[in-house]
Structure formats: C-alpha cells, structure tokens
PDB file of C-alpha atoms in Angstrom:
ATOM      1  CA  MET A   1     102.436  94.335 141.455  1.00 93.00           C
ATOM      2  CA  GLU A   2     102.406  91.321 142.212  1.00 94.00           C
ATOM      3  CA  TRP A   3     103.651  88.668 139.335  1.00 94.00           C
ATOM      4  CA  ARG A   4     107.070  87.356 140.801  1.00 93.00           C
ATOM      5  CA  GLY A   5     107.174  83.605 141.560  1.00 92.00           C
ATOM      6  CA  ARG A   6     104.289  82.379 139.250  1.00 93.00           C
ATOM      7  CA  ARG A   7     104.730  80.506 136.058  1.00 95.00           C
ATOM      8  CA  GLY A   8     105.837  82.387 133.155  1.00 97.00           C
ATOM      9  CA  SER A   9     104.776  81.365 129.917  1.00 97.00           C
ATOM     10  CA  ARG A  10     105.815  78.252 127.564  1.00 97.00           C
ATOM     11  CA  ASN A  11     104.961  80.994 124.735  1.00 98.00           C
ATOM     12  CA  VAL A  12     107.427  83.005 124.266  1.00 97.00           C
ATOM     13  CA  ILE A  13     110.632  83.415 121.572  1.00 96.00           C
ATOM     14  CA  ASP A  14     113.843  85.974 122.844  1.00 94.00           C
ATOM     15  CA  ARG A  15     114.731  87.628 120.554  1.00 91.00           C
ATOM     16  CA  ARG A  16     116.615  89.763 122.200  1.00 91.00           C
ATOM     17  CA  GLY A  17     119.998  89.013 120.187  1.00 82.00           C
ATOM     18  CA  ARG A  18     119.300  89.171 117.010  1.00 81.00           C
ATOM     19  CA  ARG A  19     120.158  92.212 115.095  1.00 77.00           C
ATOM     20  CA  TYR A  20     119.774  92.318 111.095  1.00 80.00           C
ATOM     21  CA  ARG A  21     121.912  94.133 108.501  1.00 75.00           C
ATOM     22  CA  GLY A  22     121.780  94.687 105.142  1.00 63.00           C
ATOM     23  CA  GLY A  23     119.669  96.960 102.664  1.00 45.00           C
ATOM     24  CA  GLY A  24     120.011 100.116 101.719  1.00 38.00           C
ATOM     25  CA  GLY A  25     122.725 102.324 103.344  1.00 34.00           C
ATOM     26  CA  GLY A  26     123.704  99.782 105.960  1.00 34.00           C
ATOM     27  CA  SER A  27     120.706 100.115 108.575  1.00 36.00           C
ATOM     28  CA  ALA A  28     117.802  96.833 107.873  1.00 37.00           C
ATOM     29  CA  GLY A  29     116.173  97.972 104.477  1.00 35.00           C
ATOM     30  CA  LEU A  30     112.445  96.953 106.893  1.00 38.00           C
ATOM     31  CA  ALA A  31     110.061  97.077 103.166  1.00 39.00           C
ATOM     32  CA  LEU A  32     107.118  97.453 106.099  1.00 45.00           C
ATOM     33  CA  LEU A  33     105.118  99.285 104.638  1.00 45.00           C
ATOM     34  CA  PRO A  34     103.699  97.913 101.116  1.00 40.00           C
ATOM     35  CA  VAL A  35     103.080  94.957 103.929  1.00 42.00           C
ATOM     36  CA  ILE A  36     101.286  96.776 106.105  1.00 44.00           C
ATOM     37  CA  ILE A  37      98.674  97.825 103.341  1.00 39.00           C
ATOM     38  CA  ARG A  38      98.330  95.121 101.683  1.00 38.00           C
ATOM     39  CA  LEU A  39      97.938  92.600 104.708  1.00 43.00           C
ATOM     40  CA  LEU A  40      95.849  95.412 106.175  1.00 43.00           C
ATOM     41  CA  GLY A  41      94.475  97.579 103.956  1.00 44.00           C
ATOM     42  CA  PHE A  42      93.556 100.902 105.685  1.00 40.00           C
ATOM     43  CA  ARG A  43      94.320 100.451 108.819  1.00 46.00           C
ATOM     44  CA  GLY A  44      97.564  99.529 107.193  1.00 48.00           C
ATOM     45  CA  LEU A  45      97.933 103.597 106.157  1.00 44.00           C
ATOM     46  CA  LEU A  46      96.322 104.713 109.791  1.00 46.00           C
ATOM     47  CA  ILE A  47      99.088 102.322 111.574  1.00 49.00           C
ATOM     48  CA  VAL A  48     102.305 104.383 109.945  1.00 49.00           C
ATOM     49  CA  GLY A  49     100.648 107.900 110.069  1.00 51.00           C
ATOM     50  CA  VAL A  50     100.600 107.216 114.109  1.00 50.00           C
ATOM     51  CA  ILE A  51     103.857 105.881 113.457  1.00 50.00           C
ATOM     52  CA  VAL A  52     105.280 108.419 112.623  1.00 46.00           C
ATOM     53  CA  ALA A  53     103.116 110.961 114.502  1.00 46.00           C
ATOM     54  CA  ALA A  54     104.985 109.280 117.472  1.00 47.00           C
ATOM     55  CA  ILE A  55     108.418 109.024 116.071  1.00 42.00           C
ATOM     56  CA  PHE A  56     107.728 112.917 114.778  1.00 39.00           C
ATOM     57  CA  LEU A  57     107.117 113.149 118.334  1.00 42.00           C
ATOM     58  CA  PHE A  58     109.874 111.962 120.016  1.00 42.00           C
ATOM     59  CA  GLY A  59     112.357 112.069 117.010  1.00 41.00           C
ATOM     60  CA  GLY A  60     111.903 114.773 115.076  1.00 41.00           C
ATOM     61  CA  GLY A  61     111.991 115.865 111.623  1.00 38.00           C
ATOM     62  CA  GLY A  62     115.027 113.799 110.786  1.00 37.00           C
ATOM     63  CA  ALA A  63     113.940 110.348 112.793  1.00 40.00           C
ATOM     64  CA  VAL A  64     110.498 111.209 110.401  1.00 38.00           C
ATOM     65  CA  GLN A  65     112.749 110.567 107.256  1.00 39.00           C
ATOM     66  CA  SER A  66     114.725 107.869 108.762  1.00 40.00           C
ATOM     67  CA  VAL A  67     111.838 105.552 110.043  1.00 45.00           C
ATOM     68  CA  LEU A  68     110.079 106.277 106.691  1.00 41.00           C
ATOM     69  CA  GLY A  69     113.429 104.723 104.866  1.00 44.00           C
ATOM     70  CA  LEU A  70     113.326 102.049 106.905  1.00 45.00           C
ATOM     71  CA  LEU A  71     109.084 101.073 106.161  1.00 46.00           C
ATOM     72  CA  THR A  72     109.568 101.357 102.223  1.00 40.00           C
ATOM     73  CA  GLY A  73     113.435 100.604 101.903  1.00 43.00           C
ATOM     74  CA  GLY A  74     114.497  98.802  99.512  1.00 43.00           C
ATOM     75  CA  GLY A  75     112.664  95.875  98.773  1.00 50.00           C
ATOM     76  CA  VAL A  76     116.021  93.631  99.928  1.00 55.00           C
ATOM     77  CA  ARG A  77     115.591  90.648 102.411  1.00 62.00           C
ATOM     78  CA  PRO A  78     118.085  91.886 105.730  1.00 69.00           C
ATOM     79  CA  VAL A  79     120.529  89.655 107.425  1.00 74.00           C
ATOM     80  CA  ALA A  80     119.902  88.261 110.969  1.00 69.00           C
ATOM     81  CA  TYR A  81     123.128  87.561 113.002  1.00 72.00           C
ATOM     82  CA  ASP A  82     123.470  87.575 116.390  1.00 74.00           C
ATOM     83  CA  GLY A  83     124.254  90.721 118.867  1.00 74.00           C
ATOM     84  CA  ASP A  84     124.030  91.203 122.547  1.00 77.00           C
ATOM     85  CA  VAL A  85     120.815  91.070 124.632  1.00 84.00           C
ATOM     86  CA  PRO A  86     120.161  94.618 125.769  1.00 83.00           C
ATOM     87  CA  PRO A  87     121.191  95.581 129.019  1.00 85.00           C
ATOM     88  CA  GLY A  88     118.670  95.898 131.226  1.00 84.00           C
ATOM     89  CA  THR A  89     115.934  93.867 130.390  1.00 89.00           C
ATOM     90  CA  GLU A  90     116.225  91.209 132.238  1.00 93.00           C
ATOM     91  CA  GLU A  91     113.502  91.871 134.688  1.00 93.00           C
ATOM     92  CA  ALA A  92     111.094  93.287 132.046  1.00 91.00           C
ATOM     93  CA  ALA A  93     111.067  90.089 130.228  1.00 94.00           C
ATOM     94  CA  ALA A  94     110.353  87.777 132.686  1.00 95.00           C
ATOM     95  CA  MET A  95     107.605  89.394 133.998  1.00 95.00           C
ATOM     96  CA  ALA A  96     106.359  89.621 130.616  1.00 96.00           C
ATOM     97  CA  SER A  97     106.869  85.865 130.721  1.00 97.00           C
ATOM     98  CA  VAL A  98     104.316  85.828 133.575  1.00 97.00           C
ATOM     99  CA  ILE A  99     101.520  87.877 132.104  1.00 97.00           C
ATOM    100  CA  LEU A 100     101.200  86.666 129.105  1.00 98.00           C
ATOM    101  CA  ALA A 101     100.940  83.263 131.329  1.00 98.00           C
ATOM    102  CA  ASP A 102      98.584  85.170 133.650  1.00 98.00           C
ATOM    103  CA  THR A 103      96.638  85.965 129.791  1.00 98.00           C
ATOM    104  CA  GLU A 104      96.755  82.525 129.386  1.00 98.00           C
ATOM    105  CA  ASP A 105      94.690  81.406 132.363  1.00 98.00           C
ATOM    106  CA  VAL A 106      92.566  84.415 132.240  1.00 98.00           C
ATOM    107  CA  TRP A 107      91.163  83.840 128.654  1.00 98.00           C
ATOM    108  CA  THR A 108      91.338  80.013 127.895  1.00 98.00           C
ATOM    109  CA  ALA A 109      88.526  80.784 131.227  1.00 97.00           C
ATOM    110  CA  VAL A 110      86.449  83.805 129.911  1.00 98.00           C
ATOM    111  CA  PHE A 111      86.557  81.716 126.032  1.00 98.00           C
ATOM    112  CA  ALA A 112      85.187  78.418 127.972  1.00 97.00           C
ATOM    113  CA  GLU A 113      82.409  80.200 129.893  1.00 95.00           C
ATOM    114  CA  ASN A 114      81.692  81.466 126.363  1.00 94.00           C
ATOM    115  CA  GLY A 115      81.440  78.369 124.794  1.00 95.00           C
ATOM    116  CA  GLY A 116      84.525  78.932 123.436  1.00 96.00           C
ATOM    117  CA  ARG A 117      88.131  77.542 122.848  1.00 97.00           C
ATOM    118  CA  TYR A 118      91.145  79.564 123.633  1.00 98.00           C
ATOM    119  CA  GLN A 119      94.138  79.738 121.280  1.00 98.00           C
ATOM    120  CA  GLU A 120      97.503  80.954 123.190  1.00 98.00           C
ATOM    121  CA  PRO A 121      99.042  83.353 121.279  1.00 98.00           C
ATOM    122  CA  SER A 122     103.139  84.190 120.980  1.00 98.00           C
ATOM    123  CA  LEU A 123     104.854  86.719 122.632  1.00 97.00           C
ATOM    124  CA  VAL A 124     108.030  87.695 120.389  1.00 96.00           C
ATOM    125  CA  LEU A 125     110.759  90.029 122.535  1.00 95.00           C
ATOM    126  CA  PHE A 126     112.878  92.045 119.753  1.00 92.00           C
ATOM    127  CA  SER A 127     115.640  94.469 120.015  1.00 88.00           C
ATOM    128  CA  ASP A 128     115.496  96.755 116.960  1.00 87.00           C
ATOM    129  CA  ALA A 129     114.439  95.686 114.501  1.00 88.00           C
ATOM    130  CA  VAL A 130     112.208  91.993 114.006  1.00 90.00           C
ATOM    131  CA  GLU A 131     110.854  89.442 111.040  1.00 89.00           C
ATOM    132  CA  THR A 132     107.592  88.907 111.769  1.00 91.00           C
ATOM    133  CA  ASP A 133     104.710  87.650 109.171  1.00 92.00           C
ATOM    134  CA  CYS A 134     103.628  90.986 108.844  1.00 90.00           C
ATOM    135  CA  GLY A 135     106.649  92.167 107.477  1.00 87.00           C
ATOM    136  CA  PHE A 136     109.977  93.654 108.726  1.00 85.00           C
ATOM    137  CA  ALA A 137     109.426  95.872 111.701  1.00 86.00           C
ATOM    138  CA  SER A 138     111.652  98.365 113.333  1.00 85.00           C
ATOM    139  CA  ALA A 139     111.051  98.852 117.075  1.00 85.00           C
ATOM    140  CA  ALA A 140     109.886 102.803 116.329  1.00 82.00           C
ATOM    141  CA  MET A 141     106.513 100.511 116.236  1.00 83.00           C
ATOM    142  CA  GLY A 142     105.823 100.264 119.392  1.00 87.00           C
ATOM    143  CA  PRO A 143     104.557  97.250 120.876  1.00 93.00           C
ATOM    144  CA  PHE A 144     101.864  95.588 118.404  1.00 95.00           C
ATOM    145  CA  TYR A 145     100.206  92.128 117.258  1.00 96.00           C
ATOM    146  CA  CYS A 146     100.219  90.738 113.773  1.00 96.00           C
ATOM    147  CA  PRO A 147      96.540  88.744 112.927  1.00 96.00           C
ATOM    148  CA  PRO A 148      98.570  86.665 110.367  1.00 95.00           C
ATOM    149  CA  ASP A 149     101.056  84.787 112.874  1.00 96.00           C
ATOM    150  CA  GLN A 150      99.321  85.612 115.817  1.00 97.00           C
ATOM    151  CA  ARG A 151     102.137  86.906 117.684  1.00 97.00           C
ATOM    152  CA  VAL A 152     102.638  90.411 119.921  1.00 97.00           C
ATOM    153  CA  TYR A 153     106.165  92.118 119.758  1.00 96.00           C
ATOM    154  CA  ILE A 154     107.698  93.975 121.855  1.00 94.00           C
ATOM    155  CA  ASP A 155     110.332  95.463 122.784  1.00 92.00           C
ATOM    156  CA  VAL A 156     110.704  95.902 126.133  1.00 88.00           C
ATOM    157  CA  ARG A 157     112.980  98.703 126.448  1.00 88.00           C
ATOM    158  CA  PHE A 158     109.735 100.332 125.056  1.00 88.00           C
ATOM    159  CA  TYR A 159     108.712 100.596 128.967  1.00 85.00           C
ATOM    160  CA  ASP A 160     111.426 103.681 129.176  1.00 85.00           C
ATOM    161  CA  GLU A 161     109.788 105.042 126.674  1.00 83.00           C
ATOM    162  CA  LEU A 162     106.541 105.016 127.856  1.00 82.00           C
ATOM    163  CA  ALA A 163     107.262 106.079 131.554  1.00 81.00           C
ATOM    164  CA  ARG A 164     108.556 109.210 129.661  1.00 82.00           C
ATOM    165  CA  MET A 165     105.406 109.781 127.908  1.00 80.00           C
ATOM    166  CA  GLY A 166     103.932 109.984 131.691  1.00 74.00           C
ATOM    167  CA  ALA A 167     102.386 107.118 132.351  1.00 71.00           C
ATOM    168  CA  GLY A 168     105.593 105.974 135.164  1.00 66.00           C
ATOM    169  CA  ASP A 169     108.142 103.897 136.011  1.00 71.00           C
ATOM    170  CA  GLY A 170     105.467 101.414 137.647  1.00 79.00           C
ATOM    171  CA  ASP A 171     104.953  97.484 136.708  1.00 90.00           C
ATOM    172  CA  PHE A 172     101.706  98.222 136.680  1.00 94.00           C
ATOM    173  CA  ALA A 173     101.264  99.962 133.852  1.00 92.00           C
ATOM    174  CA  GLN A 174     104.128  97.891 131.589  1.00 91.00           C
ATOM    175  CA  ALA A 175     101.354  94.820 132.557  1.00 95.00           C
ATOM    176  CA  TYR A 176      98.777  96.820 131.026  1.00 95.00           C
ATOM    177  CA  VAL A 177     100.171  97.590 127.347  1.00 95.00           C
ATOM    178  CA  LEU A 178     100.872  93.728 127.070  1.00 96.00           C
ATOM    179  CA  ALA A 179      97.541  93.053 127.747  1.00 97.00           C
ATOM    180  CA  HIS A 180      95.953  95.381 125.113  1.00 97.00           C
ATOM    181  CA  GLU A 181      98.003  93.920 122.548  1.00 97.00           C
ATOM    182  CA  VAL A 182      96.895  90.260 124.070  1.00 98.00           C
ATOM    183  CA  GLY A 183      93.799  92.162 123.643  1.00 98.00           C
ATOM    184  CA  HIS A 184      94.135  92.126 119.825  1.00 98.00           C
ATOM    185  CA  HIS A 185      95.025  89.064 119.700  1.00 98.00           C
ATOM    186  CA  VAL A 186      90.973  87.688 121.334  1.00 98.00           C
ATOM    187  CA  GLN A 187      89.961  90.415 118.726  1.00 98.00           C
ATOM    188  CA  ASN A 188      91.366  88.396 116.085  1.00 98.00           C
ATOM    189  CA  LEU A 189      90.392  85.108 117.013  1.00 98.00           C
ATOM    190  CA  LEU A 190      86.890  86.446 117.497  1.00 97.00           C
ATOM    191  CA  GLY A 191      86.523  88.011 114.435  1.00 97.00           C
ATOM    192  CA  VAL A 192      86.643  91.987 115.517  1.00 97.00           C
ATOM    193  CA  LEU A 193      89.731  92.469 113.419  1.00 97.00           C
ATOM    194  CA  SER A 194      88.431  91.458 109.814  1.00 96.00           C
ATOM    195  CA  ARG A 195      85.208  92.620 110.508  1.00 96.00           C
ATOM    196  CA  ALA A 196      86.767  96.132 110.968  1.00 96.00           C
ATOM    197  CA  ASP A 197      89.481  95.399 108.386  1.00 95.00           C
ATOM    198  CA  SER A 198      85.726  94.921 106.345  1.00 96.00           C
ATOM    199  CA  LEU A 199      84.111  98.098 107.167  1.00 96.00           C
ATOM    200  CA  GLN A 200      87.355  99.896 106.595  1.00 95.00           C
ATOM    201  CA  ALA A 201      87.767  99.036 103.433  1.00 95.00           C
ATOM    202  CA  ARG A 202      84.347 100.537 102.269  1.00 95.00           C
ATOM    203  CA  SER A 203      85.297 103.550 104.273  1.00 95.00           C
ATOM    204  CA  GLY A 204      86.402 107.018 104.109  1.00 95.00           C
ATOM    205  CA  GLN A 205      88.865 108.156 106.144  1.00 95.00           C
ATOM    206  CA  ARG A 206      86.938 109.615 108.452  1.00 94.00           C
ATOM    207  CA  ASP A 207      84.998 106.561 109.523  1.00 95.00           C
ATOM    208  CA  SER A 208      87.807 104.180 108.892  1.00 96.00           C
ATOM    209  CA  ASN A 209      89.614 106.251 112.125  1.00 95.00           C
ATOM    210  CA  ALA A 210      86.081 105.999 114.060  1.00 96.00           C
ATOM    211  CA  ILE A 211      86.654 102.253 113.175  1.00 96.00           C
ATOM    212  CA  GLN A 212      89.846 101.796 114.580  1.00 96.00           C
ATOM    213  CA  VAL A 213      89.208 103.869 118.024  1.00 97.00           C
ATOM    214  CA  ARG A 214      86.754 101.415 118.757  1.00 97.00           C
ATOM    215  CA  VAL A 215      88.841  98.336 117.715  1.00 97.00           C
ATOM    216  CA  GLU A 216      91.312 100.183 120.358  1.00 97.00           C
ATOM    217  CA  LEU A 217      88.934 100.937 122.140  1.00 98.00           C
ATOM    218  CA  MET A 218      87.817  97.360 122.873  1.00 98.00           C
ATOM    219  CA  ALA A 219      91.474  96.347 123.770  1.00 98.00           C
ATOM    220  CA  ASP A 220      91.686  98.806 126.491  1.00 98.00           C
ATOM    221  CA  CYS A 221      88.107  97.112 127.599  1.00 98.00           C
ATOM    222  CA  LEU A 222      89.484  93.660 126.964  1.00 98.00           C
ATOM    223  CA  ALA A 223      93.003  94.879 128.929  1.00 98.00           C
ATOM    224  CA  GLY A 224      90.791  96.404 131.795  1.00 98.00           C
ATOM    225  CA  LEU A 225      89.041  92.006 132.445  1.00 98.00           C
ATOM    226  CA  TRP A 226      92.066  90.372 131.868  1.00 98.00           C
ATOM    227  CA  THR A 227      93.203  92.698 135.186  1.00 98.00           C
ATOM    228  CA  ALA A 228      90.003  92.106 137.320  1.00 98.00           C
ATOM    229  CA  ARG A 229      89.709  88.141 136.376  1.00 98.00           C
ATOM    230  CA  ALA A 230      93.955  88.368 137.434  1.00 97.00           C
ATOM    231  CA  ASP A 231      93.744  89.833 140.613  1.00 97.00           C
ATOM    232  CA  ARG A 232      90.732  88.030 141.452  1.00 97.00           C
ATOM    233  CA  ARG A 233      93.129  84.407 141.288  1.00 96.00           C
ATOM    234  CA  PHE A 234      96.551  85.933 140.959  1.00 96.00           C
ATOM    235  CA  GLY A 235      96.375  89.185 143.612  1.00 96.00           C
ATOM    236  CA  ILE A 236      97.913  90.732 141.041  1.00 96.00           C
ATOM    237  CA  LEU A 237      97.013  94.039 142.389  1.00 97.00           C
ATOM    238  CA  GLU A 238      98.432  96.902 144.770  1.00 95.00           C
ATOM    239  CA  ASP A 239      97.970  99.875 145.870  1.00 95.00           C
ATOM    240  CA  GLY A 240      98.477 102.199 143.376  1.00 94.00           C
ATOM    241  CA  ASP A 241      98.477  99.862 140.238  1.00 95.00           C
ATOM    242  CA  ILE A 242      94.483 100.825 138.742  1.00 96.00           C
ATOM    243  CA  ALA A 243      95.936 104.591 138.881  1.00 94.00           C
ATOM    244  CA  GLU A 244      99.896 103.650 137.105  1.00 93.00           C
ATOM    245  CA  GLY A 245      96.944 101.621 134.789  1.00 93.00           C
ATOM    246  CA  LEU A 246      95.046 105.183 134.120  1.00 94.00           C
ATOM    247  CA  ALA A 247      98.377 107.237 133.463  1.00 93.00           C
ATOM    248  CA  ALA A 248      98.873 104.598 130.893  1.00 92.00           C
ATOM    249  CA  ALA A 249      96.203 104.508 128.950  1.00 93.00           C
ATOM    250  CA  ALA A 250      95.665 109.024 128.968  1.00 93.00           C
ATOM    251  CA  ALA A 251      99.481 108.718 127.631  1.00 91.00           C
ATOM    252  CA  VAL A 252      98.980 107.288 124.886  1.00 90.00           C
ATOM    253  CA  GLY A 253      95.665 108.646 124.176  1.00 93.00           C
ATOM    254  CA  ASP A 254      95.158 110.492 120.981  1.00 93.00           C
ATOM    255  CA  ASP A 255      95.033 113.869 122.378  1.00 93.00           C
ATOM    256  CA  THR A 256      97.569 113.591 124.751  1.00 91.00           C
ATOM    257  CA  ILE A 257      99.825 113.284 122.029  1.00 88.00           C
ATOM    258  CA  GLN A 258      98.730 116.063 119.979  1.00 91.00           C
ATOM    259  CA  ARG A 259      98.956 118.189 122.602  1.00 91.00           C
ATOM    260  CA  ARG A 260     102.625 116.817 123.758  1.00 86.00           C
ATOM    261  CA  SER A 261     103.038 117.785 119.656  1.00 84.00           C
ATOM    262  CA  GLY A 262     102.584 121.056 119.794  1.00 84.00           C
ATOM    263  CA  GLY A 263     100.008 120.418 117.867  1.00 82.00           C
ATOM    264  CA  ARG A 264      95.936 120.922 118.498  1.00 89.00           C
ATOM    265  CA  VAL A 265      93.861 118.205 119.214  1.00 93.00           C
ATOM    266  CA  VAL A 266      91.745 116.987 116.302  1.00 93.00           C
ATOM    267  CA  PRO A 267      89.424 114.374 116.713  1.00 92.00           C
ATOM    268  CA  ASP A 268      88.351 113.096 113.008  1.00 93.00           C
ATOM    269  CA  SER A 269      92.240 112.101 113.012  1.00 93.00           C
ATOM    270  CA  PHE A 270      92.412 109.426 116.492  1.00 95.00           C
ATOM    271  CA  THR A 271      92.950 106.116 115.995  1.00 94.00           C
ATOM    272  CA  HIS A 272      93.290 105.356 119.179  1.00 95.00           C
ATOM    273  CA  GLY A 273      90.699 107.087 121.260  1.00 96.00           C
ATOM    274  CA  SER A 274      91.262 110.289 123.849  1.00 96.00           C
ATOM    275  CA  ALA A 275      93.019 109.697 127.147  1.00 95.00           C
ATOM    276  CA  GLU A 276      89.127 110.023 128.760  1.00 97.00           C
ATOM    277  CA  GLN A 277      87.626 107.035 126.225  1.00 97.00           C
ATOM    278  CA  ARG A 278      91.206 104.931 127.180  1.00 97.00           C
ATOM    279  CA  GLN A 279      90.924 105.183 131.003  1.00 97.00           C
ATOM    280  CA  ARG A 280      86.839 105.319 131.378  1.00 97.00           C
ATOM    281  CA  TRP A 281      86.962 101.942 128.693  1.00 98.00           C
ATOM    282  CA  PHE A 282      89.662 100.150 130.876  1.00 98.00           C
ATOM    283  CA  MET A 283      87.507 101.028 133.782  1.00 98.00           C
ATOM    284  CA  ARG A 284      84.449  99.394 131.754  1.00 98.00           C
ATOM    285  CA  GLY A 285      86.574  96.217 131.567  1.00 98.00           C
ATOM    286  CA  TYR A 286      87.717  96.008 134.746  1.00 98.00           C
ATOM    287  CA  GLU A 287      84.434  96.938 136.795  1.00 98.00           C
ATOM    288  CA  THR A 288      82.937  94.329 135.183  1.00 97.00           C
ATOM    289  CA  ALA A 289      85.132  91.888 134.247  1.00 97.00           C
ATOM    290  CA  ASP A 290      82.446  90.641 131.520  1.00 96.00           C
ATOM    291  CA  LEU A 291      83.111  90.267 127.852  1.00 96.00           C
ATOM    292  CA  ALA A 292      79.684  91.569 125.966  1.00 96.00           C
ATOM    293  CA  SER A 293      80.637  94.464 128.602  1.00 97.00           C
ATOM    294  CA  CYS A 294      83.321  95.300 126.488  1.00 98.00           C
ATOM    295  CA  ASP A 295      81.740  95.533 122.589  1.00 97.00           C
ATOM    296  CA  THR A 296      82.494  98.645 121.603  1.00 97.00           C
ATOM    297  CA  PHE A 297      80.669  97.881 117.872  1.00 96.00           C
ATOM    298  CA  ALA A 298      77.515  98.006 119.619  1.00 95.00           C
ATOM    299  CA  ALA A 299      77.653 100.833 121.771  1.00 94.00           C
ATOM    300  CA  GLU A 300      76.053 104.121 120.494  1.00 91.00           C
ATOM    301  CA  THR A 301      78.521 106.435 122.037  1.00 91.00           C
ATOM    302  CA  LEU A 302      81.677 106.112 122.996  1.00 92.00           C
TER     303      LEU A 302
END
C-alpha cells in the first residue's frame, strides 16, 4: 500500500507511553463492564461476549478470568503515569496517522456530496489500557470506536495479532481495520448507531445479534467505499492489497473465529457477520463507492 509521503492527521492523540496503576491486585482495575452496558445497552453485553470469546481463543480460560476481572474491576480509579513507548510501533503509528488523514479527505467529500458536513474523529494510540468516555478499556478489546467522545482507539500492536489470525502482515490489512472503525464514526454521525441501539433495546438476543451484524457489515462496506475513493484520489493500492483486505475481513468473521476456537458455528450468535458476508460487503462498498449502497438495514438479505 502506498501511504508514505502524504500528510498525517492533526487528530491523532498519542498515548502509547501512558500506563495505569491502582485498583484491585495491582492491575489497572478497569471498571469497564458497567460503563459499556450503561452506554450501549444490550450492544454492550454483545461486545463483552465478543471480547471474552476472543480472549478465550488466544489466551485460554485463565486469560478470560483475568479479563473479566479487569472489566468488572473494583471501581477504583486507576492512576495514569508515563512509561516507555512500546518498541517497534513507530511505523504503524505513522501509517495510522496518514490513513486517518485519508479518511478525513474522503469522508469530507462524501458528506458534502450528500449535503452534509463531516465531523472528523480523533484517533487515540495507546498501550495496554486507555481511559475513554466509554470507561477504562484494555487493549484486549482490540480496536474500537467510542461514540460519546467520537474517538477511535487502537493499540497498534493489535496488527501483530491480526497477522496471527491469518490476515497476513501487509499494511493494507491494517488500513482496513482503521477504516472499519472510522466507518462506525460515520454511522454515528448518520444516526445509524442510535437507531440500532433503539431497535436492540426492544429486541431479544437473537434479533439483537442480527441488528449488530448489520451495523458491522455496514462498517465493512464503508471501509470498502473509503478504499475505492482513496485510491482514486491518492493511488493508495498496490497489487495484492484488496486480497489483503479480504483476508483480514475473513479472519475476523464470526464463523472463522468460532471454528478456530474449536467450537461449532452458530449463526444466531454472530455479532459481526460471517467471513463471506464481511468480504462481500467490503467489496460492495469498493465496487460501488456509493454511500447508499452500504445501507445494510435496507437489504432484505445479508
């Protein structure tokens, strides 16, 4: 992927060296679970389920207990202090800044075409844990978007985990992840997230899962739209980049994760969509480069 030599975003907040101490057992004591549930309602419970499933997959049952301890920590506010920036993260951080700038340019144009005004999100780079308006979050959550503060959060070392999941170590896979999270910001500005939350509040678990899948597949489609528009404007794509993006989408498909964990595939439990769905909606956004085409809530089938 061609990303060097272009501007970086002014909206990057670098907290990679910040650490937290305090709370139970000398850990960060990240009391995140009550905050997630309060802010995101039933979606919050689904997010916690995804976190625990992912941690069980990569860290085993002991890791699950540890993460649940962090999520439900004793309510003691951790104290921030400055530590060392993790080595080997400089290039990923620089790239993230450029990709965020590219999303700003693309989405400003798309919103203008549709009679709107794009509000740029911030990107927070962090190490291990971070304080957000959605509560204290562990890097175990992976990249995420917090609607109340309109910020995307990522510990760039997640990209190493993504490669181990089968997405490869190419830079476009990293761009796809960030573009997907910015897609959630776009959904927030368009009112999609609030409508989805309202629907989920009136739904049972199965229907709520299905609503969440539509949210996530729309973000994949928006990532594809951004890819097409950014390539037209900046010539970002190299041979193999789209294949990298599709591999990343497949690696984080619910069915892929369930198979990798040794369990059976249970479609009713999906919260992000199957590998095939995630790839297909990414390509839909890429091939159409049209905002309306990404409306998963208008689609009869996914």
